[in-house]
Short mmCIF file of C-alpha atoms in Angstrom, two decimals:
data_model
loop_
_atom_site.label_atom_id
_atom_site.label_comp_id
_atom_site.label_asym_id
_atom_site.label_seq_id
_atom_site.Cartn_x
_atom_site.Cartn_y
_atom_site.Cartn_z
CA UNK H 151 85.77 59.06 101.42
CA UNK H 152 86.56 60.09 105.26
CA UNK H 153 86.49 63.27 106.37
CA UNK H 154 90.11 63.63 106.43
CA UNK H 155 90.60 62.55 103.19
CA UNK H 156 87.91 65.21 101.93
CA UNK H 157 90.16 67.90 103.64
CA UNK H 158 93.12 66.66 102.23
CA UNK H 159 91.99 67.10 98.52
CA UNK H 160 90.19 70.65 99.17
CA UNK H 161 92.39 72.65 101.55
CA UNK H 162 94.84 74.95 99.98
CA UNK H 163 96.74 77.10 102.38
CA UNK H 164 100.22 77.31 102.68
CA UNK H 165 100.77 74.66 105.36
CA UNK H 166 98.48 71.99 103.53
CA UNK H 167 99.69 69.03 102.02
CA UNK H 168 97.85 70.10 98.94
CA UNK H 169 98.99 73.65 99.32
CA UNK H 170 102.21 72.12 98.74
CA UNK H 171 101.41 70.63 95.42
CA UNK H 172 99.88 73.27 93.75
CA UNK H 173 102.38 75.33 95.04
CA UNK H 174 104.99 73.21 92.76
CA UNK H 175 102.97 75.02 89.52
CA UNK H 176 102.23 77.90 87.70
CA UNK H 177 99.22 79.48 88.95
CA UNK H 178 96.73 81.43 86.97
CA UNK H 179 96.68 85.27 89.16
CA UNK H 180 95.18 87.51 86.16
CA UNK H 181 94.30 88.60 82.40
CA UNK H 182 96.57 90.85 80.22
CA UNK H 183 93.48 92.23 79.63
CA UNK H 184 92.93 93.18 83.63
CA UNK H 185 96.63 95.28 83.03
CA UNK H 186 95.02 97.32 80.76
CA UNK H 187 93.42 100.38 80.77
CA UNK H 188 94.82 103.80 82.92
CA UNK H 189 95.72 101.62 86.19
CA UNK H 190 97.54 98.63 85.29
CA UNK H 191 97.43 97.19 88.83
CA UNK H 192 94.85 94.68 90.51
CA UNK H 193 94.89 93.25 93.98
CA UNK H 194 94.21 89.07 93.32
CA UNK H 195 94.18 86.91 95.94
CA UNK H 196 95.12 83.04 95.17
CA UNK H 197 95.53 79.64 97.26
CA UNK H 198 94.68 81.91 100.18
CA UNK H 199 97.72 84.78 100.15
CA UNK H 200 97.00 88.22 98.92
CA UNK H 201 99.01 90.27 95.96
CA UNK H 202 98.81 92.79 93.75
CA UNK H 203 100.20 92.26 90.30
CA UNK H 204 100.85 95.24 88.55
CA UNK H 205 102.45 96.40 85.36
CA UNK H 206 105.00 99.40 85.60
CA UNK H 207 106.12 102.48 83.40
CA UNK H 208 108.76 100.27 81.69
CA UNK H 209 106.19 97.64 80.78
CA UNK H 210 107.09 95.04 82.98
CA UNK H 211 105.10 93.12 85.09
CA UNK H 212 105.45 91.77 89.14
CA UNK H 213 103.64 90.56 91.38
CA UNK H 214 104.48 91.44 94.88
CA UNK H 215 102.82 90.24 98.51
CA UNK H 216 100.17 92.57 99.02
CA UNK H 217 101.17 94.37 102.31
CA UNK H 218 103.86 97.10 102.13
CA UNK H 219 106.35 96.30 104.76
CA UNK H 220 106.23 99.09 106.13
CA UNK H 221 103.92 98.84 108.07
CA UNK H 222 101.20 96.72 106.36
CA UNK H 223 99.33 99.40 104.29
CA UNK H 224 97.45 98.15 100.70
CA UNK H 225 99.90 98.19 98.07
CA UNK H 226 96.65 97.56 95.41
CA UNK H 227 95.96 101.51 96.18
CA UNK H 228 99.69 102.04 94.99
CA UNK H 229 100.65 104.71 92.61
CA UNK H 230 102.44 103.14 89.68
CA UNK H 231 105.48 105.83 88.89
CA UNK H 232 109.36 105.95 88.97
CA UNK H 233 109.89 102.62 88.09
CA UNK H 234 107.37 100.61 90.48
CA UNK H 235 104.56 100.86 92.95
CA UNK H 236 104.34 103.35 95.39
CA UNK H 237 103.12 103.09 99.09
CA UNK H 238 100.09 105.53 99.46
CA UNK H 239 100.96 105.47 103.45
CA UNK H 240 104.73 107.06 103.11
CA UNK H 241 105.44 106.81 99.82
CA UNK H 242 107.91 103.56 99.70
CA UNK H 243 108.47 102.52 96.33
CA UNK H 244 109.39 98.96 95.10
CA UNK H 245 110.08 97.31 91.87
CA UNK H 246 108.58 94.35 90.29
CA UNK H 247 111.26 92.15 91.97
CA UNK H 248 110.50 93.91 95.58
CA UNK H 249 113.79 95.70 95.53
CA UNK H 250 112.85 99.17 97.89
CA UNK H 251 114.03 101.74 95.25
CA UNK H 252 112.91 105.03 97.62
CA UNK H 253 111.93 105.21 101.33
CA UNK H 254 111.22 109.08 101.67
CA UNK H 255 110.71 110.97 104.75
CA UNK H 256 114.14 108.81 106.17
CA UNK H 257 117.30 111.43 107.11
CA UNK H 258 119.15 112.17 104.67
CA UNK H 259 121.51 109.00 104.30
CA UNK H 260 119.68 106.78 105.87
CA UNK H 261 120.42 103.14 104.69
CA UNK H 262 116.66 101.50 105.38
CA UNK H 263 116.04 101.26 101.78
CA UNK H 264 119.07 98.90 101.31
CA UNK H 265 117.54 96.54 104.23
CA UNK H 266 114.00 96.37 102.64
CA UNK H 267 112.79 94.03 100.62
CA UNK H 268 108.68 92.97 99.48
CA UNK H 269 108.49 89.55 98.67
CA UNK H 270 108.09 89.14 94.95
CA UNK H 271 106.96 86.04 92.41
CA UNK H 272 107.90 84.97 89.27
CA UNK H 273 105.80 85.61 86.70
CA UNK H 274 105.28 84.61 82.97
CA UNK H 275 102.81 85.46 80.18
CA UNK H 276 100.89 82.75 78.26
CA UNK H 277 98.12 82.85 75.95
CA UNK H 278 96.55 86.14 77.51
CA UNK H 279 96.70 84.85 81.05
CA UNK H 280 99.41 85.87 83.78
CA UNK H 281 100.78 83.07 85.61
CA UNK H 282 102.34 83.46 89.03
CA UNK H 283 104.72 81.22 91.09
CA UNK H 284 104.08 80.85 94.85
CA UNK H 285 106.55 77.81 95.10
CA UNK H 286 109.95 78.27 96.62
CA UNK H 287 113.17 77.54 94.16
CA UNK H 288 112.78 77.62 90.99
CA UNK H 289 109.61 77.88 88.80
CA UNK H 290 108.70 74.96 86.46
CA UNK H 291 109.33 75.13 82.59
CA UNK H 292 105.94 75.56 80.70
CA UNK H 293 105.50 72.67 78.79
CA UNK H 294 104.88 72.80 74.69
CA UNK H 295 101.05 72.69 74.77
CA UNK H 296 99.06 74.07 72.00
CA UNK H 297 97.66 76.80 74.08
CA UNK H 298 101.10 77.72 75.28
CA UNK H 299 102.97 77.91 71.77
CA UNK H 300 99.93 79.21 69.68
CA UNK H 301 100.18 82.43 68.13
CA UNK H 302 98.27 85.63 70.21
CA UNK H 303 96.27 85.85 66.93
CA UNK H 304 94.52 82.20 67.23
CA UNK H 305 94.43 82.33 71.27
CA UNK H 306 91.53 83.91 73.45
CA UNK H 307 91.48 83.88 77.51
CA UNK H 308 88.50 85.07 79.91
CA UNK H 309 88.02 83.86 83.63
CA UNK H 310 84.85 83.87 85.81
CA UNK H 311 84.22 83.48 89.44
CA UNK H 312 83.10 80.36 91.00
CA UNK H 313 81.30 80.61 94.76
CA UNK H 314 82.66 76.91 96.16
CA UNK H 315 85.48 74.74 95.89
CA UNK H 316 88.21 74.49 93.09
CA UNK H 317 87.98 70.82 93.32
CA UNK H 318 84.21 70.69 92.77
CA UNK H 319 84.60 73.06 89.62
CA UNK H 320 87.22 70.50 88.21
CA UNK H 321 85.60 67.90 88.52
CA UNK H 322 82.56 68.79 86.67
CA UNK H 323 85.19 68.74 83.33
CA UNK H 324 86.09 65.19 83.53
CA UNK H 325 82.96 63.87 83.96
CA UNK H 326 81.84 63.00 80.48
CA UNK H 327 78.53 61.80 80.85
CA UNK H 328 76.99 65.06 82.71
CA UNK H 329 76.66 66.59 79.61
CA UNK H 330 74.29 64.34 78.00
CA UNK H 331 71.89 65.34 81.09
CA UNK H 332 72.67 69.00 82.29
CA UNK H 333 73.32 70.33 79.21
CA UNK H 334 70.33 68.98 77.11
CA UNK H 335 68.77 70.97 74.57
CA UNK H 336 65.41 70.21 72.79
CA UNK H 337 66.14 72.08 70.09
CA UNK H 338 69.55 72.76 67.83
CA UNK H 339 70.40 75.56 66.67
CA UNK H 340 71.98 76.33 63.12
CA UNK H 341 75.63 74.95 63.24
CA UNK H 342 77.12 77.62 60.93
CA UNK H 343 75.91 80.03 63.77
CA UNK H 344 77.18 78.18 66.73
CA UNK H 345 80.86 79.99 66.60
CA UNK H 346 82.28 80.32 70.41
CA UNK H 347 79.37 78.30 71.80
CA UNK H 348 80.19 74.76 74.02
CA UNK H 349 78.43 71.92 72.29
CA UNK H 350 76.48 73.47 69.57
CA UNK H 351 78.83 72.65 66.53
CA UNK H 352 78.59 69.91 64.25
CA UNK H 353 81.10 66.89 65.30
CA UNK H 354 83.81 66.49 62.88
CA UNK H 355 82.70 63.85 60.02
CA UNK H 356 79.48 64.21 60.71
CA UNK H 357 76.45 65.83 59.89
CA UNK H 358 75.66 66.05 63.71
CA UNK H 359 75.19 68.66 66.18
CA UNK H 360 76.74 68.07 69.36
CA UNK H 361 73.53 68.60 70.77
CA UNK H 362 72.03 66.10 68.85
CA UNK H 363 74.26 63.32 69.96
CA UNK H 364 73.98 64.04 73.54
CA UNK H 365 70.47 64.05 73.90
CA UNK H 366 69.84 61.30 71.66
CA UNK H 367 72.53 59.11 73.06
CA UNK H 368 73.07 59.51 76.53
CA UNK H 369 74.95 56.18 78.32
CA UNK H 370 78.46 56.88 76.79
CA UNK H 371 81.27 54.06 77.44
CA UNK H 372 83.98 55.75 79.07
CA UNK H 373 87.67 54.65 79.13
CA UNK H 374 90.46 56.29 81.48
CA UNK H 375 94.19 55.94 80.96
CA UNK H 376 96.93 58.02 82.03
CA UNK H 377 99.14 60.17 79.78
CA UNK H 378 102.31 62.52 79.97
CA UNK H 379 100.04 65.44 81.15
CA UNK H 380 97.74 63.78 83.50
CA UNK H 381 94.77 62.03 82.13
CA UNK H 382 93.01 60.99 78.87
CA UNK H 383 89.43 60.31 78.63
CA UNK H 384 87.31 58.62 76.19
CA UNK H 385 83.61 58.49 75.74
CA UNK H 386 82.16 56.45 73.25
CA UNK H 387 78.48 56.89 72.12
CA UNK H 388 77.49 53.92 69.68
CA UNK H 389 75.21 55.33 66.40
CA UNK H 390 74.29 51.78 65.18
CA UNK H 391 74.77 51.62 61.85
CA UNK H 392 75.65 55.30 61.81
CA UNK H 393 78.95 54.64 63.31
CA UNK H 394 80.32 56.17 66.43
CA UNK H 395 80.63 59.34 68.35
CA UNK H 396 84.05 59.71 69.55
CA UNK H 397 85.35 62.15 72.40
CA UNK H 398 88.33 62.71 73.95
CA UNK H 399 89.34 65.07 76.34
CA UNK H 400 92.15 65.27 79.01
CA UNK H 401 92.54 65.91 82.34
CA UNK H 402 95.86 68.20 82.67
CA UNK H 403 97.41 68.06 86.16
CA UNK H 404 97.24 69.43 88.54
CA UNK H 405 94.07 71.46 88.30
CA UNK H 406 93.02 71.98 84.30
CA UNK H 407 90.81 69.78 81.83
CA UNK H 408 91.63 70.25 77.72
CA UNK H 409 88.23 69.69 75.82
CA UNK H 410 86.55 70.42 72.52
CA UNK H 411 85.02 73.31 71.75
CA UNK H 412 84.64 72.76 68.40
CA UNK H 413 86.45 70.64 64.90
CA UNK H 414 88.60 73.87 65.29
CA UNK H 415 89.01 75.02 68.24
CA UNK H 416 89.67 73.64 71.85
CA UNK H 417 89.72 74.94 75.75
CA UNK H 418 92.48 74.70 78.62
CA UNK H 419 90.44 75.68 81.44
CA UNK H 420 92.53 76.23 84.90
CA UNK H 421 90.59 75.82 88.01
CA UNK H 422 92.62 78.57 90.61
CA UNK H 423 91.80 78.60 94.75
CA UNK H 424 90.73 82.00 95.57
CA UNK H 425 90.45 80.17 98.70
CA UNK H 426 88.88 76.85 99.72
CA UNK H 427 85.45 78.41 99.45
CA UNK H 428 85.64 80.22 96.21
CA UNK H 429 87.93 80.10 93.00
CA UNK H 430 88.18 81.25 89.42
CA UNK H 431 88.21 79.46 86.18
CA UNK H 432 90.57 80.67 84.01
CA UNK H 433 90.50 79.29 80.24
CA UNK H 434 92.58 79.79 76.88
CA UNK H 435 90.69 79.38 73.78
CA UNK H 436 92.81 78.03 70.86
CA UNK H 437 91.97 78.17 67.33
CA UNK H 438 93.77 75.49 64.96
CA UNK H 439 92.26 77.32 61.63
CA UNK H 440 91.62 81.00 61.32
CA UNK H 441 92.57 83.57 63.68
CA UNK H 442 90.14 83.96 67.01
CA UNK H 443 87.13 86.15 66.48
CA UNK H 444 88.52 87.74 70.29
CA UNK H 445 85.48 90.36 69.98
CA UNK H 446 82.62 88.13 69.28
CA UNK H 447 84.50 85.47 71.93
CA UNK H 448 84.55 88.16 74.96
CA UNK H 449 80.85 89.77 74.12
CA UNK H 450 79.38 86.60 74.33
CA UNK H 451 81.13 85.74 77.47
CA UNK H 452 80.32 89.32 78.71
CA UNK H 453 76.63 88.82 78.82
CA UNK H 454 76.99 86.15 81.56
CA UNK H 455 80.04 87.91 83.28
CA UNK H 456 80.45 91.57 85.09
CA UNK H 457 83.59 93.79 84.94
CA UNK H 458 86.10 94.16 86.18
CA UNK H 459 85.87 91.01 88.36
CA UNK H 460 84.38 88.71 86.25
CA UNK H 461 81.68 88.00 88.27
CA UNK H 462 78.34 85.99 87.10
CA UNK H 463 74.76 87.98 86.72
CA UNK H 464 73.04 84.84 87.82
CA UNK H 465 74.05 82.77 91.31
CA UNK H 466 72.49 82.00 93.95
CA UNK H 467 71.38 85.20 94.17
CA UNK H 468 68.75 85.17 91.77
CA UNK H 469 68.12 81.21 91.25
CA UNK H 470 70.59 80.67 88.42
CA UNK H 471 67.67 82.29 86.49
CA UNK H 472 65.59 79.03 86.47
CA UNK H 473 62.48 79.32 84.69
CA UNK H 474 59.98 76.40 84.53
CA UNK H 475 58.55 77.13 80.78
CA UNK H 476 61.89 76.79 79.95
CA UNK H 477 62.54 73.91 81.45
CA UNK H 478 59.62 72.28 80.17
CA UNK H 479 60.21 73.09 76.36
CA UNK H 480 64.09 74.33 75.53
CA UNK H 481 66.70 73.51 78.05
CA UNK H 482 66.96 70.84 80.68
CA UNK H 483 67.83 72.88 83.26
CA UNK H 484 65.80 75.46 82.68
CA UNK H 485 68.30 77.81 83.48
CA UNK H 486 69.34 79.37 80.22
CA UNK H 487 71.41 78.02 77.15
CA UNK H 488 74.93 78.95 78.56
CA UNK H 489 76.50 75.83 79.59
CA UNK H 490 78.46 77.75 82.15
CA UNK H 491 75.73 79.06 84.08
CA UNK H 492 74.67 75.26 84.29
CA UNK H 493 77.64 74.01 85.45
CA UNK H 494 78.27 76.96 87.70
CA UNK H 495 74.47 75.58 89.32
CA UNK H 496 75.79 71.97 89.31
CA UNK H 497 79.36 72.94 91.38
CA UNK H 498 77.73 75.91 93.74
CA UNK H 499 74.87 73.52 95.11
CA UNK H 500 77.25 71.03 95.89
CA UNK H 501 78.11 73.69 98.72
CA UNK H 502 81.02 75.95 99.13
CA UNK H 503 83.20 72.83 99.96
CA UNK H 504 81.66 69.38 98.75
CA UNK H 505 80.91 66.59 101.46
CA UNK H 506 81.99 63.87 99.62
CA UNK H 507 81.14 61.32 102.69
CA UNK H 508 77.56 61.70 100.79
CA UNK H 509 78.37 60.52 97.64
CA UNK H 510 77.42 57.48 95.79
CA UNK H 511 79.90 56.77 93.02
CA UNK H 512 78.64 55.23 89.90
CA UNK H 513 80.68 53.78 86.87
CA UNK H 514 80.65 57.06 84.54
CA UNK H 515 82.42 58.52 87.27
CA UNK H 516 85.65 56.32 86.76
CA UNK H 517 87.06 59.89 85.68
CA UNK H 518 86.82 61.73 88.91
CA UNK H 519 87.87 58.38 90.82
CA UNK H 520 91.05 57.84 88.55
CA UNK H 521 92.24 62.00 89.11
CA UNK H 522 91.22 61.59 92.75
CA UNK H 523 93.91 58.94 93.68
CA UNK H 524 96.50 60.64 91.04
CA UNK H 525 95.94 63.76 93.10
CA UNK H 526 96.53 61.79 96.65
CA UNK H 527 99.53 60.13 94.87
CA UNK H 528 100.84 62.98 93.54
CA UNK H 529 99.91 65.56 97.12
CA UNK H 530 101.87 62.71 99.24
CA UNK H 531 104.90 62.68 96.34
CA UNK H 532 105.79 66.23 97.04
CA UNK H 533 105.23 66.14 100.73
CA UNK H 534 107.99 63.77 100.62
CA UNK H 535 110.03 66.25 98.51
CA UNK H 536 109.64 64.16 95.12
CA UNK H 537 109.43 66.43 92.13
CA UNK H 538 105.55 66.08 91.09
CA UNK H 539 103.85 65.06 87.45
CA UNK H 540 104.34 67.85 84.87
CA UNK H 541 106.48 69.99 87.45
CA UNK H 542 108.76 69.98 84.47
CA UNK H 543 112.00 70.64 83.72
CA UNK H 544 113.48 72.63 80.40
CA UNK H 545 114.75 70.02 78.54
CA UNK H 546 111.86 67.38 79.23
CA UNK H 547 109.20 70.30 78.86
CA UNK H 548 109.90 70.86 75.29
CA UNK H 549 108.47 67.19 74.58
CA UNK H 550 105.21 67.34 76.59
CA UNK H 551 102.68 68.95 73.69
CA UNK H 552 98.90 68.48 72.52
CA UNK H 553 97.32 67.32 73.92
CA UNK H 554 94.57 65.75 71.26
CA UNK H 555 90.90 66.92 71.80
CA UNK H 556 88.28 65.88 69.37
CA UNK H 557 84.73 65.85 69.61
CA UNK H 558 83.88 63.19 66.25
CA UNK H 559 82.29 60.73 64.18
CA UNK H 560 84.23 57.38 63.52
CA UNK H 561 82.07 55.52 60.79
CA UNK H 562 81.22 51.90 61.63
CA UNK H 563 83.48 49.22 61.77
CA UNK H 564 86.79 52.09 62.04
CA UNK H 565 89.44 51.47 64.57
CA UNK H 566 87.84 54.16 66.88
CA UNK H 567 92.53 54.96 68.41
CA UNK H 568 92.95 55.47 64.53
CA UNK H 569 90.52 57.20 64.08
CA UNK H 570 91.11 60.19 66.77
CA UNK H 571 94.11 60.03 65.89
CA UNK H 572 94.29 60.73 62.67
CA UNK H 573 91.44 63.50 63.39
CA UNK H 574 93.73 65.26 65.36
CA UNK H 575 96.73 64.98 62.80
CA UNK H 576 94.55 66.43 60.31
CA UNK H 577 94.04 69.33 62.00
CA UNK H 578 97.10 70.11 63.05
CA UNK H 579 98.18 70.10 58.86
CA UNK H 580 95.80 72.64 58.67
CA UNK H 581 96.94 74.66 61.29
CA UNK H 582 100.02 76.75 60.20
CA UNK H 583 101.30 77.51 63.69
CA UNK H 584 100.74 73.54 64.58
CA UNK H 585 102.98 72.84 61.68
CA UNK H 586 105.89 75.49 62.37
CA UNK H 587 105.64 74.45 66.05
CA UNK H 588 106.48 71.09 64.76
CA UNK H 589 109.22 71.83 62.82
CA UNK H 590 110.95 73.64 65.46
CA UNK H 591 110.94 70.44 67.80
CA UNK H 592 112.42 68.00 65.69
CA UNK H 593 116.29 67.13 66.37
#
């Protein structure tokens, strides 16, 4: 990869090719959770611009450009009364479509306020997460995907900071045989215990931890084909006579990755520019059986992550917390048994914006080779005004859904298509909001 390619893929700012693109979506800006409390108003910064999304006394939320236009003063440090935010500076107060509602301190008469105007955003609520539009015209239609049509009772959605790149932190989700290696572990750990953790449940049809099969089989065979969301990947793990270990997950464009987190329950994790240097994953836990334990999910995720900015304990700071005994007997890393902290090591270290000029490419990494020409495919599409993949419309958005995730075992000599297939049906019988969701679509 030149140079110029590597900036074409990485830089976000409003005049970028790329830019552009992600600019066509619905961007991740914030939790519901962040709108709670006393203050319901956070400055967020995203693909480079600054905002502050706020919810006012009526309940509704906007998100607004960040400096009052005025004359430039924080609108974060706003006071949220009358019916919007109000200018600490002179007191200017605007609504959560940046109509100027009050300009006081103007003569009496004084038609300003009519002339005013703060830029404002579209904005929609989805499985705990606020999602902004930066785009010009108008916003996409959210497609039917589980995590978008689940119930609030079976979804769960947290975020944490990332010090580099959001293509870097991508790409480390659709690279199925990194797992096998970074996130080793020497020992398992009861299954029936493993609830909210990444790869220590049993795969479906088996009697296998997750763990298990990645340590013990590590040279996957990995297929890559495209689907309506983006990207399906397949790795295969052969058992012998014990069958084979199955795993799909998805690449959803332009900047998310669906995977397993357990028989049950799967992620959507967003990969959002703070700017080209830093970024924030944002993710949506969905639960296909019983409701989301939401308190044990966010206190486990809360001893790895600081309020309120969702910032990491361990960086580069402090050495990702590597410890060599540790290494040496429990973890291969060495760095703890939270698989975020280890990819958060393998993204950072990369640097704050990867050289890929360095790279050497091997086969298992048919993933990240297959997104990156998508990605240049789809950046030069809507530089030449084409309406990008999944920039959806209503009508067509209704019919994009799933996508299937399964983490499983298909027993020997079983058509391994059939068999993840008929995984995921299964679980979407069980599901009660899968099945309703169903119903609703049909003609």
């Amino acid at each position: 990869m030149t140079p110029e390619q590597n900036d074409l893929i990485t830089r976000t700012g409003s005049a970028t090719p790329l830019g552009g693109l992600l600019r066509c979506y619905w961007q991740p800006v914030a939790l519901v959770d962040e709108l709670d409390g006393p203050r319901p108003a956070k400055a967020v910064r995203v693909l480079g611009q600054d905002f502050v999304v706020f919810r006012d006394n009526q309940g509704r939320i906007g998100m607004l450009d960040r400096d009052c236009p005025h004359r430039n003063a924080d609108l974060a440090f706003g006071r949220l009364e009358d019916g919007g935010i109000r200018c600490l500076f002179h007191g200017w107060l605007f609504d959560v479509d940046g109509n100027c509602l009050e300009t006081p301190g103007e003569p009496e008469g004084s038609k300003l306020c009519s002339r005013v105007r703060q830029k404002s955003y579209p904005v929609a609520v989805r499985g705990g997460i606020v999602f902004g539009y930066l785009g010009e015209g108008e916003a996409p239609a959210f497609p039917a995907l589980d995590c978008f049509i689940a119930p609030d009772s079976h979804v769960f959605a947290f975020k944490g900071y990332l010090d580099c790149n959001w293509l870097q932190a991508l790409e480390v989700g659709i690279d199925p045989a990194h797992a096998s290696f970074l996130h080793r572990f020497y020992e398992d750990e009861d299954a029936a215990a493993s609830y909210g953790k990444q790869f220590r449940s049993t795969s479906a049809d088996s009697e296998l931890t997750m763990t298990q099969v990645l340590r013990e089989y590590e040279n996957p065979e990995i297929t890559v084909e495209r689907s309506e969301i983006g990207l399906r990947l397949t790795a295969l793990r052969s058992l012998g006579e014990g069958g084979t270990h199955v795993r799909i997950t998805n690449l959803l464009f332009p900047q998310a990755f669906v995977i397993p987190l357990s028989e049950t329950m799967t992620i959507t994790q967003w990969h959002v520019p703070i700017d080209d240097e830093s970024c924030y994953w944002y993710a949506i836990f969905t639960g296909f059986a019983e409701p989301v334990d939401k308190a044990t999910m966010r206190e486990q995720r809360l001893k790895l992550y600081t309020l309120p900015d969702y910032m990491p304990r361990v960086g580069r700071h402090n050495n990702y917390g590597y410890d060599l005994d540790e290494q040496r007997l429990r973890t291969y890393t060495g760095m703890g048994e939270d698989i975020n902290v280890h990819d958060q090591w393998a993204v950072e270290s990369q640097g704050r914006i990867q050289d890929r000029t360095r790279e050497h490419l091997g086969t298992t990494d048919k993933g990240i080779v297959a997104y990156r020409k998508l990605l240049l495919a789809e950046i030069r599409k809507a530089s030449q005004g084409s309406a990008p993949l999944m920039a959806l419309g209503e009508q067509e958005a209704a019919f994009v859904t799933g996508p299937a995730t399964i983490d499983g075992v298909a027993v020997a000599g079983e058509d391994v298509a059939g068999y993840w297939q008929r995984a995921d049906a299964r679980r979407r019988d069980n599901a009660s909001w899968a099945m309703a969701a169903a119903e609703t679509a049909q003609p």
